mmCIF file of C-alpha atoms in Angstrom:
data_model
loop_
_atom_site.group_PDB
_atom_site.id
_atom_site.type_symbol
_atom_site.label_atom_id
_atom_site.label_comp_id
_atom_site.label_asym_id
_atom_site.label_seq_id
_atom_site.Cartn_x
_atom_site.Cartn_y
_atom_site.Cartn_z
ATOM 1 C CA MET A 1 14.753 34.782 19.527
ATOM 2 C CA MET A 2 16.068 32.769 17.398
ATOM 3 C CA ASN A 3 17.376 35.948 15.556
ATOM 4 C CA HIS A 4 20.313 36.171 18.712
ATOM 5 C CA TYR A 5 21.912 33.117 17.622
ATOM 6 C CA PRO A 6 25.011 33.552 14.656
ATOM 7 C CA PRO A 7 24.033 32.130 11.702
ATOM 8 C CA SER A 8 25.398 28.867 11.831
ATOM 9 C CA ILE A 9 23.162 27.896 14.782
ATOM 10 C CA ARG A 10 20.356 29.535 12.381
ATOM 11 C CA ASN A 11 20.941 27.985 9.661
ATOM 12 C CA ALA A 12 21.578 24.981 11.253
ATOM 13 C CA ILE A 13 18.069 25.108 12.753
ATOM 14 C CA LYS A 14 16.584 25.710 9.614
ATOM 15 C CA SER A 15 18.044 22.744 7.540
ATOM 16 C CA LEU A 16 17.093 20.249 11.068
ATOM 17 C CA THR A 17 13.217 22.134 10.814
ATOM 18 C CA ARG A 18 13.142 20.606 7.155
ATOM 19 C CA LEU A 19 12.993 16.819 9.265
ATOM 20 C CA PRO A 20 9.729 15.516 9.380
ATOM 21 C CA GLY A 21 8.728 16.131 12.808
ATOM 22 C CA VAL A 22 10.550 18.098 14.300
ATOM 23 C CA GLY A 23 9.485 22.056 14.910
ATOM 24 C CA ALA A 24 11.688 24.517 15.887
ATOM 25 C CA LYS A 25 12.252 23.780 19.465
ATOM 26 C CA THR A 26 13.087 20.555 18.812
ATOM 27 C CA ALA A 27 15.984 21.285 15.757
ATOM 28 C CA GLU A 28 17.391 24.455 18.431
ATOM 29 C CA ARG A 29 17.227 21.510 21.307
ATOM 30 C CA LEU A 30 19.017 19.550 18.552
ATOM 31 C CA ALA A 31 21.296 21.789 17.024
ATOM 32 C CA MET A 32 22.505 22.294 21.230
ATOM 33 C CA HIS A 33 23.461 19.278 21.274
ATOM 34 C CA LEU A 34 25.646 18.414 18.118
ATOM 35 C CA LEU A 35 27.356 22.281 19.362
ATOM 36 C CA ARG A 36 28.055 19.924 22.297
ATOM 37 C CA ALA A 37 28.944 16.812 20.809
ATOM 38 C CA PRO A 38 32.626 16.486 19.694
ATOM 39 C CA ALA A 39 33.344 16.717 16.751
ATOM 40 C CA GLU A 40 34.005 13.155 15.548
ATOM 41 C CA ASP A 41 30.783 11.689 16.323
ATOM 42 C CA VAL A 42 28.496 15.568 14.399
ATOM 43 C CA THR A 43 31.330 14.755 11.500
ATOM 44 C CA GLU A 44 30.592 11.080 11.253
ATOM 45 C CA LEU A 45 26.930 11.939 11.463
ATOM 46 C CA ALA A 46 27.363 14.150 9.443
ATOM 47 C CA GLN A 47 29.435 11.844 6.480
ATOM 48 C CA ASN A 48 27.094 9.065 7.243
ATOM 49 C CA MET A 49 23.842 11.845 5.861
ATOM 50 C CA VAL A 50 26.327 12.300 2.843
ATOM 51 C CA THR A 51 26.575 8.165 2.208
ATOM 52 C CA LEU A 52 23.281 7.535 2.474
ATOM 53 C CA LYS A 53 21.723 9.332 0.235
ATOM 54 C CA LYS A 54 24.891 8.808 -2.248
ATOM 55 C CA LYS A 55 25.064 5.461 -1.909
ATOM 56 C CA THR A 56 21.606 4.432 -1.305
ATOM 57 C CA ARG A 57 20.018 2.849 -4.618
ATOM 58 C CA LEU A 58 16.686 -0.369 -5.295
ATOM 59 C CA CYS A 59 17.676 -3.316 -5.462
ATOM 60 C CA ALA A 60 17.865 -4.925 -9.191
ATOM 61 C CA ARG A 61 16.161 -7.452 -8.997
ATOM 62 C CA CYS A 62 12.996 -6.365 -5.027
ATOM 63 C CA PHE A 63 13.854 -2.540 -5.722
ATOM 64 C CA THR A 64 14.535 -2.073 -1.696
ATOM 65 C CA LEU A 65 16.450 -0.264 -0.948
ATOM 66 C CA SER A 66 20.191 -1.216 -1.463
ATOM 67 C CA ASP A 67 23.516 0.187 -1.207
ATOM 68 C CA THR A 68 24.889 -2.372 -4.054
ATOM 69 C CA GLU A 69 23.506 -3.752 -6.713
ATOM 70 C CA LEU A 70 21.435 -6.371 -5.424
ATOM 71 C CA CYS A 71 20.636 -6.494 -2.188
ATOM 72 C CA ALA A 72 21.396 -8.542 0.915
ATOM 73 C CA ILE A 73 18.691 -10.602 0.340
ATOM 74 C CA CYS A 74 18.348 -11.499 -3.005
ATOM 75 C CA GLY A 75 22.365 -11.638 -3.823
ATOM 76 C CA ASP A 76 21.975 -14.766 -0.541
ATOM 77 C CA PRO A 77 20.962 -18.826 -2.128
ATOM 78 C CA SER A 78 19.891 -19.366 1.241
ATOM 79 C CA ARG A 79 17.186 -17.801 0.258
ATOM 80 C CA GLN A 80 14.233 -20.475 -1.358
ATOM 81 C CA PRO A 81 13.661 -18.121 -4.788
ATOM 82 C CA ASP A 82 10.051 -19.657 -6.006
ATOM 83 C CA VAL A 83 8.130 -18.033 -3.074
ATOM 84 C CA LEU A 84 7.723 -14.194 -3.518
ATOM 85 C CA CYS A 85 6.453 -12.057 -1.551
ATOM 86 C CA VAL A 86 4.588 -8.951 -3.378
ATOM 87 C CA VAL A 87 4.490 -6.075 0.006
ATOM 88 C CA GLU A 88 3.833 -2.374 -0.442
ATOM 89 C CA GLY A 89 7.271 -0.794 0.306
ATOM 90 C CA PRO A 90 10.826 -1.306 2.359
ATOM 91 C CA ALA A 91 9.306 -0.882 5.667
ATOM 92 C CA GLU A 92 6.624 -3.558 5.584
ATOM 93 C CA LEU A 93 9.603 -5.709 4.127
ATOM 94 C CA MET A 94 11.890 -5.001 7.167
ATOM 95 C CA SER A 95 8.523 -5.910 9.276
ATOM 96 C CA ILE A 96 7.845 -9.119 7.355
ATOM 97 C CA GLU A 97 11.351 -10.132 8.105
ATOM 98 C CA ASN A 98 12.451 -9.445 12.080
ATOM 99 C CA THR A 99 9.377 -12.209 12.567
ATOM 100 C CA GLY A 100 11.480 -15.069 10.769
ATOM 101 C CA VAL A 101 9.238 -16.568 9.744
ATOM 102 C CA PHE A 102 9.693 -15.712 6.044
ATOM 103 C CA SER A 103 12.484 -17.710 3.599
ATOM 104 C CA GLY A 104 12.075 -16.682 -0.053
ATOM 105 C CA VAL A 105 12.467 -13.620 -1.432
ATOM 106 C CA TYR A 106 10.577 -10.556 -2.504
ATOM 107 C CA HIS A 107 8.975 -8.077 -4.115
ATOM 108 C CA VAL A 108 8.672 -3.799 -3.552
ATOM 109 C CA LEU A 109 6.176 -2.274 -5.149
ATOM 110 C CA HIS A 110 7.045 1.253 -4.176
ATOM 111 C CA GLY A 111 3.772 2.262 -3.601
ATOM 112 C CA VAL A 112 -0.428 1.174 -3.139
ATOM 113 C CA LEU A 113 -2.863 1.561 -5.909
ATOM 114 C CA SER A 114 -5.118 5.009 -5.065
ATOM 115 C CA PRO A 115 -6.998 5.762 -7.453
ATOM 116 C CA MET A 116 -8.610 9.458 -5.649
ATOM 117 C CA ASP A 117 -4.966 10.403 -5.083
ATOM 118 C CA GLY A 118 -4.070 9.261 -9.308
ATOM 119 C CA ILE A 119 -2.196 5.878 -8.258
ATOM 120 C CA GLY A 120 -2.734 3.888 -11.176
ATOM 121 C CA PRO A 121 -1.275 0.170 -12.184
ATOM 122 C CA ASP A 122 0.969 2.381 -13.744
ATOM 123 C CA ASP A 123 2.473 3.982 -11.595
ATOM 124 C CA ILE A 124 3.510 1.803 -9.485
ATOM 125 C CA ARG A 125 5.960 -1.385 -9.821
ATOM 126 C CA ILE A 126 3.385 -3.998 -10.969
ATOM 127 C CA ARG A 127 4.882 -4.708 -14.496
ATOM 128 C CA GLU A 128 8.079 -5.560 -12.932
ATOM 129 C CA LEU A 129 6.395 -7.589 -10.940
ATOM 130 C CA ILE A 130 4.292 -9.735 -14.079
ATOM 131 C CA THR A 131 7.881 -9.418 -16.362
ATOM 132 C CA ARG A 132 10.037 -11.403 -13.483
ATOM 133 C CA ILE A 133 7.324 -13.734 -12.971
ATOM 134 C CA GLU A 134 7.020 -14.576 -16.957
ATOM 135 C CA LYS A 135 10.339 -14.707 -16.386
ATOM 136 C CA GLY A 136 9.694 -18.122 -14.708
ATOM 137 C CA GLY A 137 10.751 -19.776 -11.714
ATOM 138 C CA ILE A 138 8.646 -19.259 -8.732
ATOM 139 C CA ARG A 139 5.983 -21.075 -7.308
ATOM 140 C CA GLU A 140 3.965 -19.755 -5.319
ATOM 141 C CA VAL A 141 3.276 -15.074 -4.836
ATOM 142 C CA VAL A 142 2.509 -14.221 -1.253
ATOM 143 C CA ILE A 143 0.536 -11.197 -1.308
ATOM 144 C CA ALA A 144 1.607 -8.874 1.675
ATOM 145 C CA THR A 145 -0.105 -5.074 1.120
ATOM 146 C CA GLY A 146 -2.259 -3.893 4.069
ATOM 147 C CA MET A 147 -5.003 -4.640 5.458
ATOM 148 C CA GLN A 148 -6.243 -0.997 5.054
ATOM 149 C CA VAL A 149 -8.967 -0.314 1.674
ATOM 150 C CA GLU A 150 -5.785 0.667 -1.077
ATOM 151 C CA GLY A 151 -4.756 -1.908 0.274
ATOM 152 C CA GLU A 152 -7.339 -4.229 -0.505
ATOM 153 C CA SER A 153 -7.535 -2.950 -4.326
ATOM 154 C CA THR A 154 -4.125 -2.951 -5.379
ATOM 155 C CA ALA A 155 -4.317 -6.988 -3.362
ATOM 156 C CA ALA A 156 -7.281 -7.514 -4.747
ATOM 157 C CA TYR A 157 -5.262 -6.043 -8.282
ATOM 158 C CA VAL A 158 -2.058 -8.564 -8.343
ATOM 159 C CA ALA A 159 -4.364 -11.113 -7.927
ATOM 160 C CA GLU A 160 -6.278 -10.699 -10.805
ATOM 161 C CA VAL A 161 -3.524 -9.990 -13.053
ATOM 162 C CA LEU A 162 -1.617 -12.957 -12.160
ATOM 163 C CA GLN A 163 -4.396 -15.408 -12.162
ATOM 164 C CA THR A 164 -3.325 -16.041 -16.575
ATOM 165 C CA TYR A 165 -0.140 -17.523 -14.215
ATOM 166 C CA ASN A 166 1.131 -20.182 -13.630
ATOM 167 C CA VAL A 167 1.338 -19.413 -10.171
ATOM 168 C CA ASN A 168 -0.124 -20.189 -6.606
ATOM 169 C CA ILE A 169 -0.876 -16.580 -5.486
ATOM 170 C CA THR A 170 -1.879 -17.019 -1.117
ATOM 171 C CA ARG A 171 -2.481 -14.017 0.731
ATOM 172 C CA LEU A 172 -1.627 -13.318 4.421
ATOM 173 C CA ALA A 173 -4.013 -15.065 7.166
ATOM 174 C CA SER A 174 -6.156 -14.154 10.195
ATOM 175 C CA GLY A 175 -5.000 -11.955 12.898
ATOM 176 C CA MET A 176 -4.215 -9.127 10.142
ATOM 177 C CA PRO A 177 -6.368 -6.557 11.639
ATOM 178 C CA MET A 178 -8.398 -4.707 8.874
ATOM 179 C CA GLY A 179 -7.439 -1.116 8.503
ATOM 180 C CA GLY A 180 -4.381 -1.860 10.162
ATOM 181 C CA ASP A 181 -0.804 -1.009 8.050
ATOM 182 C CA LEU A 182 1.553 -3.901 7.840
ATOM 183 C CA LYS A 183 4.326 -2.465 9.499
ATOM 184 C CA TYR A 184 2.875 -1.459 12.511
ATOM 185 C CA VAL A 185 1.499 -4.928 13.213
ATOM 186 C CA ASP A 186 2.908 -6.612 16.553
ATOM 187 C CA PRO A 187 6.088 -9.621 15.165
ATOM 188 C CA ILE A 188 3.825 -12.649 16.967
ATOM 189 C CA THR A 189 0.604 -11.422 14.683
ATOM 190 C CA LEU A 190 2.347 -10.516 11.412
ATOM 191 C CA LYS A 191 4.766 -14.461 11.814
ATOM 192 C CA HIS A 192 1.125 -16.566 12.639
ATOM 193 C CA ALA A 193 -0.041 -14.609 9.630
ATOM 194 C CA MET A 194 2.312 -15.433 7.184
ATOM 195 C CA GLU A 195 2.463 -18.930 8.394
ATOM 196 C CA LYS A 196 -1.695 -19.417 8.080
ATOM 197 C CA ARG A 197 -1.269 -17.390 4.684
ATOM 198 C CA TYR A 198 -4.212 -18.247 2.277
ATOM 199 C CA ALA A 199 -4.967 -19.565 -1.630
ATOM 200 C CA VAL A 200 -6.871 -16.538 -2.901
#
């Protein structure tokens, strides 16, 4: 049936199906919606996608997503620079930020250790974490990786490599479900886990 559409619509549908979770039927509905939408809305959407790709980078300090060299959190003088929270990715960082309970800074690993998938310490940003600790000024490292097997093994590895440095190492406390993914934990549970973190 798609072959009856003109090439402009077929090409739009084909492009939309490349998005995760978008099948042919959904892509067709989206294309039809865009076709009916005001031209300025479609232009704005297209421009925002181009800007997203062109401007988004990693923060030079914590490695979360940013439009500038330093993200808004790293550039905020009101944050506690001596308390560093280690997270798996930007989504986990945002989950913690949404609780409003953490006032320190972050370090984004961009993954977890997973030997089965060939992901070792050199494949995530552990070396950069050590470099930050070596520079000094960090009093506490909060390990906030997920409670699934890979998150736990990453937390254990990070705690082990940081044992030789003069920092307190803590882990999110009870309330976090075993095997749970941090970015899906509700804000109240996550808030209590951050407030009741424990030494490792």
